[in-house]
Coordinates of C-alpha atoms and ligand atoms in Angstrom, one line a residue:
M25 CA -7.2 13.4 2.2
T26 CA -8.8 13.2 5.8
A27 CA -9.7 16.6 7.6
D28 CA -7.2 15.3 10.0
T29 CA -4.5 14.4 7.8
Q30 CA -4.9 18.0 5.7
K31 CA -4.8 19.7 8.9
A32 CA -1.6 18.1 9.9
L33 CA 0.1 18.7 6.7
F34 CA -0.6 22.3 6.2
F35 CA 0.4 22.7 10.2
F36 CA 4.0 22.0 8.9
L37 CA 3.8 23.0 5.4
P38 CA 1.2 25.6 5.3
E39 CA 2.2 26.9 1.5
I40 CA 2.2 23.1 0.2
K41 CA 0.7 22.3 -2.9
I42 CA 0.7 18.6 -3.5
T43 CA 0.6 15.9 -6.7
S44 CA 0.0 13.0 -4.3
L45 CA -0.4 11.6 -0.9
E46 CA -0.1 7.7 -0.7
P47 CA 0.2 5.1 2.1
L48 CA 3.8 4.2 2.9
G49 CA 5.1 1.1 4.1
D50 CA 3.8 -1.6 6.3
G51 CA 3.7 -0.4 9.7
N52 CA 2.2 -2.4 12.5
V53 CA 1.4 0.6 14.8
N54 CA 1.6 4.1 13.2
D55 CA -0.1 5.2 9.8
T56 CA 2.2 7.1 7.6
W57 CA 2.1 8.7 3.9
L58 CA 4.4 9.7 1.2
I59 CA 3.4 13.4 0.1
V60 CA 4.9 14.6 -3.1
S61 CA 4.5 18.7 -3.8
V62 CA 4.1 20.0 -6.9
P63 CA 7.8 20.9 -7.4
G64 CA 8.3 16.9 -6.7
E65 CA 9.7 17.5 -3.1
K66 CA 8.9 14.4 -0.7
Y67 CA 8.0 14.3 2.4
V68 CA 6.7 11.7 5.2
L69 CA 3.6 12.4 7.2
Q70 CA 3.2 10.1 10.1
R71 CA 0.3 9.9 12.8
L72 CA 1.7 7.9 15.9
N73 CA -0.6 5.4 17.4
P74 CA -1.9 6.8 20.5
F75 CA -2.6 3.3 22.1
V76 CA 0.9 2.4 21.7
F77 CA 2.4 5.7 22.3
P78 CA 0.4 7.2 25.4
D79 CA 2.8 9.7 25.7
P80 CA 4.0 10.8 22.3
G81 CA 6.3 13.7 23.8
L82 CA 8.7 11.6 24.9
V83 CA 9.0 9.7 21.5
Q84 CA 9.4 13.1 19.8
D85 CA 12.2 14.4 22.3
N86 CA 13.9 11.2 21.7
L87 CA 13.8 11.1 18.0
C88 CA 15.2 15.0 18.1
T89 CA 18.1 13.9 20.5
V90 CA 19.2 10.9 18.6
T91 CA 18.9 12.3 15.0
Y92 CA 21.1 15.2 15.9
H93 CA 23.4 13.1 17.9
L94 CA 23.9 10.8 14.8
Q95 CA 24.3 13.6 12.7
A96 CA 26.8 15.1 14.8
R97 CA 28.9 12.3 14.9
L98 CA 28.7 11.3 11.1
N99 CA 29.8 14.6 10.7
Q100 CA 33.0 13.7 12.3
I101 CA 33.7 10.5 10.8
D102 CA 33.4 8.8 7.3
A103 CA 30.4 6.8 6.8
D104 CA 27.7 6.4 4.5
F105 CA 24.4 6.8 6.2
T106 CA 22.0 9.2 5.8
V107 CA 19.8 10.5 8.7
L108 CA 16.4 11.0 8.4
K109 CA 15.2 14.7 9.5
V110 CA 12.6 15.7 11.7
I111 CA 10.8 18.7 9.8
D112 CA 9.3 21.3 12.3
N113 CA 6.5 24.0 11.3
G114 CA 8.7 27.0 11.0
N115 CA 8.5 27.5 15.0
G116 CA 10.1 24.9 16.2
A117 CA 7.2 22.8 17.1
H118 CA 7.8 19.2 15.9
S119 CA 4.4 17.7 16.7
Y120 CA 1.0 18.3 15.7
I121 CA -1.7 17.5 18.0
A122 CA -5.2 16.7 16.5
H123 CA -8.6 17.1 18.1
D124 CA -8.5 13.3 19.4
G125 CA -5.3 13.7 21.0
A126 CA -3.3 11.8 18.4
C127 CA 0.2 13.2 17.7
W128 CA 1.5 14.0 13.9
R129 CA 4.7 14.6 12.9
M130 CA 6.8 15.3 9.5
L131 CA 9.8 13.9 8.5
S132 CA 12.2 13.9 5.6
Y133 CA 11.9 11.0 2.6
I134 CA 15.0 9.5 2.1
D135 CA 15.0 9.2 -2.0
D136 CA 16.5 6.8 -4.1
T137 CA 15.8 3.5 -1.5
Q138 CA 13.9 1.2 -1.1
S139 CA 12.7 -1.4 1.9
L140 CA 12.5 -4.8 2.0
N141 CA 10.0 -7.1 4.2
T142 CA 12.4 -9.8 3.8
V143 CA 16.3 -10.6 3.0
S144 CA 16.8 -12.8 0.2
T145 CA 20.8 -13.3 0.0
A146 CA 23.6 -13.2 2.2
D147 CA 25.3 -9.9 1.0
Q148 CA 21.9 -7.9 2.1
A149 CA 22.0 -9.7 5.6
R150 CA 25.7 -8.7 5.9
E151 CA 24.6 -5.2 5.0
I152 CA 21.7 -5.1 7.6
G153 CA 24.5 -6.4 10.0
R154 CA 26.9 -3.5 9.4
T155 CA 24.7 -1.0 9.3
L156 CA 23.2 -1.9 12.8
G157 CA 26.7 -2.0 13.9
L158 CA 27.4 1.3 12.8
F159 CA 24.2 2.7 14.4
H160 CA 25.4 0.9 17.8
Q161 CA 28.6 2.6 17.3
L162 CA 27.2 6.1 16.6
T163 CA 25.0 5.9 19.8
S164 CA 27.2 4.4 22.2
S165 CA 28.8 7.9 22.9
L166 CA 25.0 9.0 23.7
P167 CA 24.4 8.6 27.2
P168 CA 21.2 6.3 27.9
S169 CA 20.1 8.7 30.5
S170 CA 19.7 11.5 27.6
L171 CA 16.7 9.4 26.6
A172 CA 13.2 8.7 27.9
D173 CA 11.9 5.6 28.1
P174 CA 8.2 5.9 26.0
L175 CA 7.5 2.1 26.2
P176 CA 8.4 0.8 29.5
G177 CA 8.7 -2.8 29.8
F178 CA 9.1 -3.0 25.7
H179 CA 11.3 -5.9 26.2
N180 CA 10.3 -7.6 29.3
T181 CA 9.4 -10.7 28.3
P182 CA 8.2 -12.2 31.7
L183 CA 5.8 -8.7 31.8
Y184 CA 4.3 -9.9 28.4
L185 CA 3.9 -13.5 30.1
K186 CA 2.1 -12.0 33.0
Q187 CA -0.3 -9.7 31.0
Y188 CA -1.0 -12.8 28.8
D189 CA -2.2 -15.3 31.6
A190 CA -4.2 -12.2 32.8
L191 CA -6.1 -12.3 29.7
L192 CA -6.8 -15.8 29.7
P193 CA -9.7 -16.0 31.8
T194 CA -11.7 -13.6 29.7
A195 CA -10.5 -14.7 26.3
Q196 CA -13.2 -15.8 24.1
E197 CA -11.1 -18.7 22.4
C198 CA -7.8 -20.5 22.8
A199 CA -5.7 -21.7 20.4
A200 CA -4.3 -24.9 21.8
D201 CA -0.8 -25.0 19.5
C202 CA -0.4 -21.5 20.9
R203 CA -1.3 -22.3 24.6
D204 CA 1.2 -25.1 24.9
F205 CA 3.7 -23.6 22.9
I206 CA 4.0 -20.8 25.5
D207 CA 3.5 -23.4 28.7
E208 CA 6.5 -25.2 27.3
R209 CA 8.7 -22.6 27.5
R210 CA 7.4 -20.5 30.6
H211 CA 10.0 -21.2 32.7
D212 CA 12.7 -20.0 30.7
V213 CA 11.5 -16.1 30.0
S214 CA 13.4 -14.1 32.0
L215 CA 17.4 -14.3 31.0
L216 CA 17.4 -11.0 29.3
E217 CA 15.5 -9.4 32.0
D218 CA 17.6 -10.7 34.7
L219 CA 20.5 -9.9 32.5
Q220 CA 19.6 -6.0 32.8
K221 CA 20.6 -6.0 36.6
Q222 CA 23.9 -7.4 35.8
E223 CA 26.8 -5.3 34.3
T224 CA 28.1 -8.4 32.3
V225 CA 26.1 -7.2 29.2
R226 CA 26.1 -4.1 27.3
Q227 CA 23.6 -1.6 28.0
Q228 CA 23.4 1.6 25.9
V229 CA 20.8 3.3 23.5
I230 CA 19.5 1.1 21.2
H231 CA 17.1 1.4 18.2
G232 CA 14.4 -1.2 19.7
D233 CA 13.2 -2.3 16.5
P234 CA 15.6 -3.1 13.8
K235 CA 13.5 -5.3 11.7
V236 CA 14.6 -5.5 8.0
A237 CA 11.8 -3.4 6.9
N238 CA 13.4 -0.4 8.7
F239 CA 16.8 -0.7 6.7
L240 CA 16.3 1.5 3.6
F241 CA 18.8 0.0 0.8
S242 CA 20.2 1.8 -2.3
R243 CA 17.9 1.1 -5.6
D244 CA 20.4 -1.7 -6.7
L245 CA 20.1 -3.6 -3.0
K246 CA 23.6 -3.5 -2.8
R247 CA 24.0 -0.9 0.3
V248 CA 22.1 0.1 3.4
I249 CA 21.5 3.8 3.3
S250 CA 20.0 4.5 6.5
L251 CA 18.0 2.6 9.3
I252 CA 14.8 4.7 10.2
D253 CA 11.8 4.3 12.8
L254 CA 13.1 5.8 15.7
D255 CA 10.2 5.9 17.7
T256 CA 11.7 2.9 20.2
V257 CA 15.3 4.3 20.4
K258 CA 15.5 3.7 24.3
P259 CA 18.1 2.8 26.6
G260 CA 18.4 -1.0 26.4
L261 CA 20.5 -4.2 25.8
L262 CA 22.4 -4.6 22.5
L263 CA 21.3 -8.1 22.8
H264 CA 17.7 -6.9 22.2
D265 CA 18.5 -5.0 19.1
I266 CA 20.8 -8.1 17.9
G267 CA 18.4 -10.4 18.7
D268 CA 15.3 -8.5 17.2
C269 CA 17.4 -8.2 13.9
L270 CA 18.4 -11.4 13.0
R271 CA 14.8 -12.6 14.0
S272 CA 13.6 -10.4 10.8
C273 CA 16.6 -10.9 8.8
C274 CA 17.0 -14.7 9.3
N275 CA 13.4 -15.7 8.4
P276 CA 13.4 -15.2 4.5
S277 CA 9.4 -16.3 4.6
G278 CA 8.5 -12.7 6.4
E279 CA 6.7 -12.0 9.4
D280 CA 3.3 -12.2 7.4
V281 CA 2.8 -15.7 5.9
R282 CA -0.2 -17.7 6.5
E283 CA 1.2 -21.4 6.6
P284 CA 4.1 -21.5 9.4
G285 CA 5.0 -24.7 8.1
D286 CA 7.7 -23.1 5.8
V287 CA 9.3 -21.1 8.4
V288 CA 12.6 -21.8 8.7
F289 CA 15.3 -19.7 10.9
D290 CA 18.5 -19.5 8.1
Q291 CA 21.8 -19.9 9.0
D292 CA 23.9 -18.7 6.0
L293 CA 21.9 -15.4 6.8
F294 CA 22.6 -15.5 10.5
A295 CA 26.4 -16.0 10.0
A296 CA 26.3 -13.0 7.3
M297 CA 24.3 -10.5 9.5
L298 CA 26.6 -11.5 12.5
S299 CA 29.9 -11.0 10.1
G300 CA 28.4 -7.8 9.0
Y301 CA 27.7 -6.5 12.7
F302 CA 31.1 -7.9 14.4
N303 CA 33.0 -6.1 11.3
N304 CA 31.7 -2.9 12.8
A305 CA 31.0 -3.3 16.4
S306 CA 32.6 -6.5 18.1
D307 CA 34.4 -4.0 20.5
L308 CA 31.2 -3.2 21.7
L309 CA 30.1 -6.9 22.9
T310 CA 30.8 -8.2 26.2
V311 CA 32.1 -12.0 26.5
T312 CA 28.5 -12.6 27.9
D313 CA 26.9 -10.9 24.8
K314 CA 28.7 -13.1 22.5
Q315 CA 27.6 -16.3 24.4
L316 CA 24.2 -15.1 24.3
L317 CA 23.2 -14.3 20.8
V318 CA 21.6 -17.4 19.9
D319 CA 19.8 -17.3 22.8
S320 CA 18.6 -13.5 22.4
V321 CA 17.4 -14.2 18.8
R322 CA 15.4 -17.2 20.3
L323 CA 13.9 -15.0 23.2
I324 CA 12.9 -12.0 21.0
S325 CA 11.2 -14.5 18.7
F326 CA 9.2 -15.9 21.3
E327 CA 8.4 -12.6 22.9
L328 CA 7.0 -11.4 19.5
G329 CA 4.9 -14.4 19.2
L330 CA 3.6 -13.8 22.5
R331 CA 2.9 -10.1 21.8
F332 CA 0.9 -11.2 19.0
Y333 CA -0.8 -13.8 20.5
S334 CA -1.7 -11.8 23.7
D335 CA -3.5 -9.1 21.0
H336 CA -5.0 -11.8 19.3
L337 CA -6.9 -12.9 22.6
A338 CA -7.4 -9.0 23.5
G339 CA -9.2 -8.2 20.3
N340 CA -6.2 -6.8 18.0
R341 CA -6.0 -3.5 19.8
Y342 CA -2.0 -3.1 19.3
F343 CA -0.9 -4.2 16.1
K344 CA -2.9 -3.2 13.0
V345 CA -4.7 -6.1 11.4
K346 CA -6.0 -6.7 7.9
S347 CA -8.3 -9.8 8.8
P348 CA -9.4 -10.9 12.6
K349 CA -6.9 -14.0 12.7
Q350 CA -3.8 -11.9 11.5
N351 CA -2.3 -11.6 15.0
L352 CA -2.9 -15.4 15.6
F353 CA -1.1 -16.2 12.2
R354 CA 1.9 -13.7 12.9
A355 CA 2.5 -15.4 16.1
R356 CA 2.5 -19.0 14.8
V357 CA 5.2 -17.7 12.7
Q358 CA 7.3 -16.3 15.2
F359 CA 7.0 -19.6 17.3
A360 CA 8.1 -21.5 14.5
L361 CA 10.8 -19.8 13.9
V362 CA 11.6 -20.3 17.7
R363 CA 11.2 -24.1 17.2
S364 CA 13.9 -23.7 14.0
I365 CA 16.5 -22.3 16.1
E366 CA 15.9 -24.8 19.1
S367 CA 16.5 -27.4 16.3
K368 CA 19.5 -25.6 15.3
Y369 CA 21.0 -24.5 18.3
T370 CA 24.6 -26.3 18.3
E371 CA 24.9 -25.5 14.8
L372 CA 24.2 -21.5 15.7
M373 CA 26.4 -21.4 18.4
E374 CA 29.0 -22.7 16.6
I375 CA 28.5 -20.0 13.8
C376 CA 28.7 -17.5 16.6
G377 CA 32.4 -18.9 17.6
A378 CA 33.3 -19.0 13.9
V379 CA 32.5 -15.3 13.5
H380 CA 34.0 -14.3 17.0
N381 CA 37.2 -16.0 16.1
K382 CA 37.6 -14.2 13.1
F383 CA 37.2 -10.6 14.5
V384 CA 39.1 -11.2 17.3
Ligands
GN1_423 C1 6.0 -3.0 15.5 O1 4.9 -0.4 13.7 P1 6.4 -1.6 13.4 O2 6.1 -2.6 12.3 O3 7.6 -0.5 13.2 C2 6.4 -3.3 16.7 C3 7.9 -4.0 16.8 C4 7.6 -5.2 16.6 C5 7.1 -5.3 14.8 C6 7.1 -6.7 14.3 C7 6.4 0.0 18.8 O4 6.9 -2.5 14.7 O5 8.0 -4.2 18.3 O6 8.9 -6.2 16.6 O7 6.2 -4.3 15.0 N1 6.6 -1.9 17.5 C8 6.2 -1.5 18.6 O8 6.7 -6.2 13.0 O9 5.5 -1.9 19.2
MG424 MG1 8.4 0.6 14.8

C-alpha cells in the first residue's frame, strides 16, 4: 500500500484493521481498490483522476446529491435497486485531498454482485435496459439545475473533432485508417449537440457512463442490483445515455479486443435492451428521441472512437493504458462498431419501430 493510499484509508476509517486491499474493476480513468477489514466488512476506496476531473469537489457534490435523491425516491416506491453510499470521515467530509491535490473518496461495496465487461444473453441486455430506464425514472424528478457540470463538453462531438484537428499538426504518427474513417464522417457529427438547443428531445439528469461494467448483476446474473460509477451524473440528453449504453451492451466482443475484425453490433441485444428500457421508461421519451435511437448509438460510438484515437495521438494522457497502442486499438473497435451500425441501419430502425409499437 502506498503512503497516499494509507493516508486516505485512515482519513475515512482511522480505526480500521485490514485483511486485504486489492485493485477493483478495470476503470479507464480512476484508480479503485476493494478493502476488506478484519471483521470482513468491505469498502471501496477511489482516487479520482485529477487530469480528467480538475474540479473533484463538483463530482463529489453531484454524487452526494444524486445518491440522496435516489434513496429518497426508492423509499417511496417498490423497486429492487441498491444505491451506493458515500462514506464520510465521521465529521461530514466526503473527500480526502492528498498532497498532490488528488481527491480520494470511500464508497460502500455492494456485496454479492458481479460486474461484466460484456453482455452475452438477451436477458442480460433486457435487465440492463430495465435498470437504465429505472435510473432515468428516478432521476427525472431531480431538477438538472441541482447538479453542476464537472465535465463541460463531455458529449460534445463537434468539440472532440476540433480538439482532434488541433492535435494533428504536432502528432508524431497517424493511422491512415482512423484518419480516413473520421474524415468520411466529419460532416455529420453535430446532431446531438444541435438537439441540446431544442426542446424536442428529453433533457434531464443522466448517468453519463452507463456502460455494461457499471451495472452490478446478482451472482446468478439474473438481475441487475445497482448502477454504479456516478462521477459523470450531470444534465444531459437521455439519448446520450441510451446511445452510450447501447454501444457497450450490443458489442459482445467488448471494448478492448485487439482485432476489430470480429466486432459487430448485435441486433438481438439491441432489441432486448430497448424492450427493457421501454418497459420502464418509454413515457420519458419524446417522438424525436424515439426516432433518433439508432443515430445516438452510432454517434456516441463514433465519439468514443474519436476520443480514444485523439488520446492515442496526444500520448495517452486521459485514458489509462497497459500498452502504448491500446487507445488506438480501442478506437478501431468503436469505429468497427459504427460501420456495423451503419450497415444494419434499416434493420435497427425497424426494431425500434417494433419495440415502440409494443409499448404504446
Ligand atoms: C471512461 O473510467 P470509466 O471506465 O468509468 C469514460 C467514459 C467512456 C468509458 C469507455 C469520465 O469510463 O466516458 O465511455 O471510459 N469516462 C470518462 O470505457 O471519460
Ligand atoms: Mg466512469
